Structure formats: structure tokens, C-alpha cells
PDB file of C-alpha atoms in Angstrom:
ATOM      1  CA  MET A   1     204.288 -98.318 -71.768  1.00 75.00           C
ATOM      2  CA  GLU A   2     203.943-101.918 -70.638  1.00 76.00           C
ATOM      3  CA  THR A   3     207.473-101.750 -69.243  1.00 80.00           C
ATOM      4  CA  CYS A   4     206.513 -98.696 -67.179  1.00 80.00           C
ATOM      5  CA  ARG A   5     203.417-100.348 -65.755  1.00 75.00           C
ATOM      6  CA  SER A   6     205.207-103.567 -64.864  1.00 75.00           C
ATOM      7  CA  ASN A   7     208.588-102.305 -63.651  1.00 78.00           C
ATOM      8  CA  GLU A   8     208.912 -99.773 -60.840  1.00 78.00           C
ATOM      9  CA  ILE A   9     212.624 -99.272 -61.524  1.00 87.00           C
ATOM     10  CA  VAL A  10     211.717 -97.378 -64.726  1.00 88.00           C
ATOM     11  CA  ARG A  11     211.487 -93.745 -63.618  1.00 88.00           C
ATOM     12  CA  ALA A  12     209.772 -92.102 -66.621  1.00 90.00           C
ATOM     13  CA  CYS A  13     207.956 -93.126 -69.811  1.00 89.00           C
ATOM     14  CA  LEU A  14     207.667 -91.586 -73.263  1.00 91.00           C
ATOM     15  CA  ASN A  15     205.395 -92.431 -76.186  1.00 89.00           C
ATOM     16  CA  ILE A  16     206.075 -90.721 -79.527  1.00 88.00           C
ATOM     17  CA  ASP A  17     202.940 -90.807 -81.693  1.00 85.00           C
ATOM     18  CA  GLY A  18     202.171 -94.427 -80.862  1.00 82.00           C
ATOM     19  CA  GLN A  19     198.461 -94.935 -80.461  1.00 78.00           C
ATOM     20  CA  GLY A  20     196.605 -98.173 -80.968  1.00 71.00           C
ATOM     21  CA  ALA A  21     193.279 -99.456 -79.772  1.00 68.00           C
ATOM     22  CA  GLY A  22     194.345 -98.804 -76.182  1.00 65.00           C
ATOM     23  CA  GLY A  23     195.479 -95.264 -76.852  1.00 73.00           C
ATOM     24  CA  PRO A  24     198.983 -94.219 -75.838  1.00 78.00           C
ATOM     25  CA  PHE A  25     199.108 -96.524 -72.797  1.00 77.00           C
ATOM     26  CA  GLY A  26     198.898 -99.975 -74.352  1.00 72.00           C
ATOM     27  CA  VAL A  27     197.221-102.273 -76.837  1.00 68.00           C
ATOM     28  CA  LEU A  28     194.142-102.883 -74.704  1.00 70.00           C
ATOM     29  CA  PHE A  29     191.597-100.154 -74.134  1.00 68.00           C
ATOM     30  CA  ASP A  30     191.530-100.803 -70.384  1.00 69.00           C
ATOM     31  CA  ASP A  31     195.314-100.523 -69.995  1.00 72.00           C
ATOM     32  CA  ARG A  32     195.938 -98.034 -67.202  1.00 74.00           C
ATOM     33  CA  ALA A  33     198.380 -95.166 -67.362  1.00 78.00           C
ATOM     34  CA  PRO A  34     201.748 -95.712 -65.673  1.00 81.00           C
ATOM     35  CA  ILE A  35     202.303 -94.259 -62.207  1.00 81.00           C
ATOM     36  CA  GLN A  36     205.682 -92.829 -63.287  1.00 86.00           C
ATOM     37  CA  PRO A  37     205.876 -89.475 -65.094  1.00 89.00           C
ATOM     38  CA  VAL A  38     204.686 -90.040 -68.656  1.00 90.00           C
ATOM     39  CA  MET A  39     204.710 -87.927 -71.816  1.00 92.00           C
ATOM     40  CA  PHE A  40     202.775 -88.636 -74.998  1.00 91.00           C
ATOM     41  CA  ILE A  41     203.925 -86.631 -78.037  1.00 92.00           C
ATOM     42  CA  THR A  42     201.430 -86.705 -80.897  1.00 90.00           C
ATOM     43  CA  LYS A  43     200.014 -84.884 -83.883  1.00 90.00           C
ATOM     44  CA  GLU A  44     196.402 -85.677 -82.915  1.00 88.00           C
ATOM     45  CA  THR A  45     194.536 -82.564 -81.785  1.00 87.00           C
ATOM     46  CA  LEU A  46     191.476 -84.450 -80.531  1.00 86.00           C
ATOM     47  CA  ILE A  47     191.499 -86.985 -77.737  1.00 81.00           C
ATOM     48  CA  HIS A  48     188.780 -89.455 -76.773  1.00 79.00           C
ATOM     49  CA  PRO A  49     187.142 -88.541 -73.423  1.00 81.00           C
ATOM     50  CA  ASP A  50     188.084 -91.954 -72.009  1.00 80.00           C
ATOM     51  CA  LEU A  51     191.744 -91.160 -72.674  1.00 81.00           C
ATOM     52  CA  VAL A  52     191.403 -87.864 -70.806  1.00 82.00           C
ATOM     53  CA  THR A  53     190.129 -89.872 -67.844  1.00 81.00           C
ATOM     54  CA  ARG A  54     193.098 -92.223 -68.061  1.00 82.00           C
ATOM     55  CA  PHE A  55     195.542 -89.303 -68.241  1.00 83.00           C
ATOM     56  CA  GLU A  56     193.807 -87.830 -65.179  1.00 83.00           C
ATOM     57  CA  GLU A  57     194.204 -91.126 -63.331  1.00 79.00           C
ATOM     58  CA  ALA A  58     197.940 -91.023 -64.052  1.00 78.00           C
ATOM     59  CA  GLY A  59     198.159 -88.020 -61.726  1.00 67.00           C
ATOM     60  CA  SER A  60     200.741 -85.288 -61.798  1.00 71.00           C
ATOM     61  CA  GLY A  61     203.633 -85.802 -64.141  1.00 82.00           C
ATOM     62  CA  ALA A  62     201.399 -86.851 -67.058  1.00 88.00           C
ATOM     63  CA  PHE A  63     201.740 -84.762 -70.211  1.00 90.00           C
ATOM     64  CA  ARG A  64     200.251 -84.770 -73.696  1.00 91.00           C
ATOM     65  CA  ALA A  65     202.200 -82.642 -76.174  1.00 92.00           C
ATOM     66  CA  VAL A  66     200.461 -81.936 -79.487  1.00 92.00           C
ATOM     67  CA  LEU A  67     202.305 -80.753 -82.601  1.00 90.00           C
ATOM     68  CA  PRO A  68     199.372 -80.164 -84.979  1.00 88.00           C
ATOM     69  CA  SER A  69     201.565 -79.380 -88.007  1.00 83.00           C
ATOM     70  CA  ALA A  70     203.265 -82.794 -87.827  1.00 85.00           C
ATOM     71  CA  GLY A  71     202.699 -85.835 -89.954  1.00 80.00           C
ATOM     72  CA  HIS A  72     203.334 -89.302 -88.537  1.00 74.00           C
ATOM     73  CA  GLY A  73     206.720 -89.616 -90.270  1.00 77.00           C
ATOM     74  CA  ASP A  74     207.833 -86.180 -89.058  1.00 78.00           C
ATOM     75  CA  PHE A  75     208.720 -87.539 -85.603  1.00 77.00           C
ATOM     76  CA  THR A  76     211.746 -89.380 -86.990  1.00 74.00           C
ATOM     77  CA  ASP A  77     214.898 -88.366 -88.813  1.00 69.00           C
ATOM     78  CA  GLU A  78     213.374 -89.979 -91.916  1.00 71.00           C
ATOM     79  CA  ALA A  79     211.439 -86.754 -92.512  1.00 64.00           C
ATOM     80  CA  LEU A  80     214.703 -84.820 -92.635  1.00 64.00           C
ATOM     81  CA  LEU A  81     216.173 -87.203 -95.210  1.00 69.00           C
ATOM     82  CA  ALA A  82     212.991 -87.192 -97.303  1.00 63.00           C
ATOM     83  CA  SER A  83     212.815 -83.386 -97.251  1.00 57.00           C
ATOM     84  CA  ALA A  84     215.668 -83.228 -99.776  1.00 59.00           C
ATOM     85  CA  LEU A  85     213.375 -84.955-102.286  1.00 56.00           C
ATOM     86  CA  ASN A  86     210.082 -83.457-101.130  1.00 54.00           C
ATOM     87  CA  PRO A  87     210.682 -80.241 -99.148  1.00 56.00           C
ATOM     88  CA  MET A  88     208.458 -79.926 -96.072  1.00 52.00           C
ATOM     89  CA  ALA A  89     209.291 -76.946 -93.872  1.00 52.00           C
ATOM     90  CA  ALA A  90     207.571 -78.463 -90.840  1.00 64.00           C
ATOM     91  CA  ALA A  91     209.623 -81.694 -90.745  1.00 71.00           C
ATOM     92  CA  GLY A  92     212.801 -80.155 -89.314  1.00 76.00           C
ATOM     93  CA  ASP A  93     210.805 -77.987 -86.913  1.00 81.00           C
ATOM     94  CA  VAL A  94     208.858 -81.006 -85.636  1.00 82.00           C
ATOM     95  CA  VAL A  95     212.060 -82.995 -85.059  1.00 82.00           C
ATOM     96  CA  ASP A  96     213.652 -80.036 -83.232  1.00 84.00           C
ATOM     97  CA  VAL A  97     210.607 -79.464 -80.999  1.00 87.00           C
ATOM     98  CA  SER A  98     210.273 -83.195 -80.295  1.00 87.00           C
ATOM     99  CA  ARG A  99     213.924 -83.410 -79.261  1.00 87.00           C
ATOM    100  CA  GLY A 100     213.475 -80.372 -77.004  1.00 89.00           C
ATOM    101  CA  LEU A 101     210.348 -81.838 -75.387  1.00 91.00           C
ATOM    102  CA  ILE A 102     212.022 -85.192 -74.818  1.00 91.00           C
ATOM    103  CA  GLY A 103     215.126 -83.621 -73.272  1.00 91.00           C
ATOM    104  CA  ALA A 104     213.149 -81.293 -71.002  1.00 90.00           C
ATOM    105  CA  PHE A 105     210.794 -84.087 -69.918  1.00 91.00           C
ATOM    106  CA  PHE A 106     213.529 -86.547 -68.991  1.00 91.00           C
ATOM    107  CA  ASP A 107     215.735 -83.858 -67.411  1.00 90.00           C
ATOM    108  CA  GLN A 108     212.884 -82.924 -65.088  1.00 88.00           C
ATOM    109  CA  ALA A 109     211.516 -86.456 -64.522  1.00 89.00           C
ATOM    110  CA  LEU A 110     214.881 -87.967 -63.659  1.00 89.00           C
ATOM    111  CA  ALA A 111     215.728 -85.030 -61.379  1.00 87.00           C
ATOM    112  CA  GLU A 112     212.356 -85.702 -59.716  1.00 76.00           C
ATOM    113  CA  GLU A 113     211.250 -82.104 -60.245  1.00 71.00           C
ATOM    114  CA  SER A 114     207.863 -81.247 -58.780  1.00 69.00           C
ATOM    115  CA  ASP A 115     207.463 -77.991 -60.710  1.00 76.00           C
ATOM    116  CA  TRP A 116     207.332 -78.972 -64.388  1.00 78.00           C
ATOM    117  CA  ASP A 117     208.316 -76.178 -66.754  1.00 79.00           C
ATOM    118  CA  PHE A 118     208.546 -76.371 -70.543  1.00 81.00           C
ATOM    119  CA  ARG A 119     208.608 -72.621 -71.152  1.00 78.00           C
ATOM    120  CA  GLY A 120     212.270 -72.574 -72.218  1.00 78.00           C
ATOM    121  CA  LEU A 121     211.505 -74.824 -75.185  1.00 81.00           C
ATOM    122  CA  ASP A 122     212.652 -73.385 -78.513  1.00 79.00           C
ATOM    123  CA  ALA A 123     209.542 -74.100 -80.604  1.00 79.00           C
ATOM    124  CA  LYS A 124     209.552 -73.135 -84.268  1.00 78.00           C
ATOM    125  CA  THR A 125     206.170 -74.790 -84.778  1.00 79.00           C
ATOM    126  CA  ASN A 126     203.011 -74.782 -82.696  1.00 84.00           C
ATOM    127  CA  VAL A 127     203.073 -77.063 -79.684  1.00 87.00           C
ATOM    128  CA  PHE A 128     200.334 -77.454 -77.103  1.00 88.00           C
ATOM    129  CA  ILE A 129     201.014 -79.206 -73.810  1.00 88.00           C
ATOM    130  CA  ASN A 130     198.258 -80.636 -71.634  1.00 85.00           C
ATOM    131  CA  VAL A 131     199.404 -81.059 -68.051  1.00 85.00           C
ATOM    132  CA  PHE A 132     197.418 -83.551 -65.996  1.00 83.00           C
ATOM    133  CA  PRO A 133     195.466 -83.448 -63.815  1.00 76.00           C
ATOM    134  CA  LEU A 134     193.653 -80.787 -65.838  1.00 70.00           C
ATOM    135  CA  GLY A 135     191.877 -79.361 -62.798  1.00 58.00           C
ATOM    136  CA  GLY A 136     195.100 -78.841 -60.876  1.00 52.00           C
ATOM    137  CA  GLU A 137     196.733 -75.516 -60.225  1.00 47.00           C
ATOM    138  CA  PRO A 138     199.573 -74.728 -62.630  1.00 43.00           C
ATOM    139  CA  GLN A 139     202.980 -74.512 -61.028  1.00 43.00           C
ATOM    140  CA  ILE A 140     204.611 -71.241 -62.101  1.00 40.00           C
ATOM    141  CA  PRO A 141     208.152 -70.765 -60.800  1.00 39.00           C
ATOM    142  CA  GLU A 142     208.948 -67.386 -59.280  1.00 42.00           C
ATOM    143  CA  ALA A 143     211.161 -65.091 -61.340  1.00 36.00           C
TER     144      ALA A 143
END
């Protein structure tokens, strides 16, 4: 995320389950959210109120995608390799949903879409997407 904050040429930012003392935006708690579109994919269902404020400050194009059935290692291909030894049905589903989220996010961010839409995502596990700002009107494309 530091690269996003310090380099305007970077057009979109993604954080996959990386959260330290500063949350998903950096190592320091007062690190601000990038101004570019940003997506944070995580397994954490709860978020500290201060992080909600920082997501809100990021403006439109800030997303938090939660896959509550995931474990930390499920966001990598390692979970698929380990499943042969210790079968976990969710691991492959989490990888598939993560890949779909990442592709849809970057497709829309790099095309500079103003109407974000993740409804075509093939999700075989629960996924919840917070779109910031939370108080904004959802953009629903016409059929």
C-alpha cells in the first residue's frame, strides 16, 4: 500500500489478507488509505471502527471483501497443495473466489469504471463486499 500512497502512476491497489498494526493500509496506525481504487480481501469479519473511517476517507473505489470461511493460508495456492494431505473443501473455493475478485477489481479499476459491479462473480463460498463510502448510493446498472 505504501507504493500506492507514494506513487500516482500506480492506478489500483490490492491487499490480500495483510493486516498489521496499521490495518490493511500500512504498518503505522495513522497510515492513510490510498487515493487510487483499493481492495482489501480478508477473512476477518469484524473491523475496527477506526479502519472504517479510513476506508471512508479513501472515497469511492474502496472495497473490503470478506471470505469468512477462509483461513490465512487459503488465499494462496499452498492451500490447494496441502488439501491432498489434509482435505479442506473451502480452500479451492477461497482461491477461486479470490481470483475472481482480483480479476473483476483490476478489470474495472484499470478501465476506470465508475459503476463497480461484482455481481457476475462465481462464488462457491460466502463473500461479503463492503463498498465505500458506506453512506453512498449503490450503483446498479440498468438491465
